[in-house]
Amino acid sequence: MNRCGQCRQFTRMPNQVKDLCGAWQQPTLADRAACELFLAKSASKRLNNGLPPLRRIEDE
């Protein structure tokens, strides 16, 4: 399942309890389930950070 923190539109807000969703301009949490406006971050960036590639929603 995709999460907000995996989305390109997710912005980490320093010194805040919640982060920001760029699509909705609303507070969110990184571990919240992603919405229909989810845009996966670049797979190459994920691989370079030691993270597995994301699965497409259609693959589930």
Short mmCIF file of C-alpha atoms in Angstrom, two decimals:
data_model
loop_
_atom_site.label_atom_id
_atom_site.label_comp_id
_atom_site.label_asym_id
_atom_site.label_seq_id
_atom_site.Cartn_x
_atom_site.Cartn_y
_atom_site.Cartn_z
CA MET A 1 0.00 0.00 0.00
CA ASN A 2 1.34 3.44 -0.91
CA ARG A 3 1.77 6.06 1.82
CA CYS A 4 1.78 9.87 1.78
CA GLY A 5 5.49 9.89 2.65
CA GLN A 6 6.23 8.04 -0.62
CA CYS A 7 4.48 10.69 -2.73
CA ARG A 8 6.21 13.37 -4.79
CA GLN A 9 3.73 15.93 -3.41
CA PHE A 10 4.63 15.18 0.24
CA THR A 11 6.68 17.87 1.99
CA ARG A 12 8.42 17.34 5.31
CA MET A 13 7.79 20.34 7.59
CA PRO A 14 10.60 20.88 10.11
CA ASN A 15 9.59 21.48 13.74
CA GLN A 16 5.95 20.60 13.02
CA VAL A 17 3.81 17.70 14.23
CA LYS A 18 2.31 17.17 10.78
CA ASP A 19 3.76 17.47 7.28
CA LEU A 20 2.18 19.02 4.17
CA CYS A 21 0.38 17.48 1.20
CA GLY A 22 1.16 19.62 -1.86
CA ALA A 23 -1.89 18.32 -3.75
CA TRP A 24 -4.40 19.35 -1.09
CA GLN A 25 -2.34 22.02 0.73
CA GLN A 26 -3.41 20.31 3.96
CA PRO A 27 -1.53 18.77 6.90
CA THR A 28 -0.84 15.04 6.65
CA LEU A 29 1.33 12.29 8.12
CA ALA A 30 3.99 10.29 6.26
CA ASP A 31 2.43 6.94 7.23
CA ARG A 32 -1.11 7.86 6.14
CA ALA A 33 -2.57 5.86 3.21
CA ALA A 34 -2.00 7.68 -0.09
CA CYS A 35 -4.93 9.38 -1.84
CA GLU A 36 -6.01 9.19 -5.50
CA LEU A 37 -3.59 12.06 -6.36
CA PHE A 38 -0.55 9.93 -5.40
CA LEU A 39 2.54 10.52 -7.56
CA ALA A 40 5.36 8.07 -6.92
CA LYS A 41 8.80 9.48 -6.27
CA SER A 42 11.48 8.57 -8.79
CA ALA A 43 12.43 4.90 -8.57
CA SER A 44 16.11 5.74 -9.12
CA LYS A 45 16.15 8.01 -6.05
CA ARG A 46 14.57 5.23 -3.99
CA LEU A 47 17.14 2.70 -5.18
CA ASN A 48 20.02 5.09 -4.43
CA ASN A 49 18.71 5.46 -0.88
CA GLY A 50 18.62 1.69 -0.40
CA LEU A 51 14.82 1.50 -0.65
CA PRO A 52 12.95 -1.00 -2.84
CA PRO A 53 11.19 0.31 -5.97
CA LEU A 54 7.54 1.22 -5.56
CA ARG A 55 4.81 -0.96 -6.99
CA ARG A 56 2.20 0.64 -9.20
CA ILE A 57 -1.32 0.70 -7.74
CA GLU A 58 -2.54 -1.29 -10.77
CA ASP A 59 -0.12 -4.09 -9.81
CA GLU A 60 -1.95 -4.77 -6.55
#
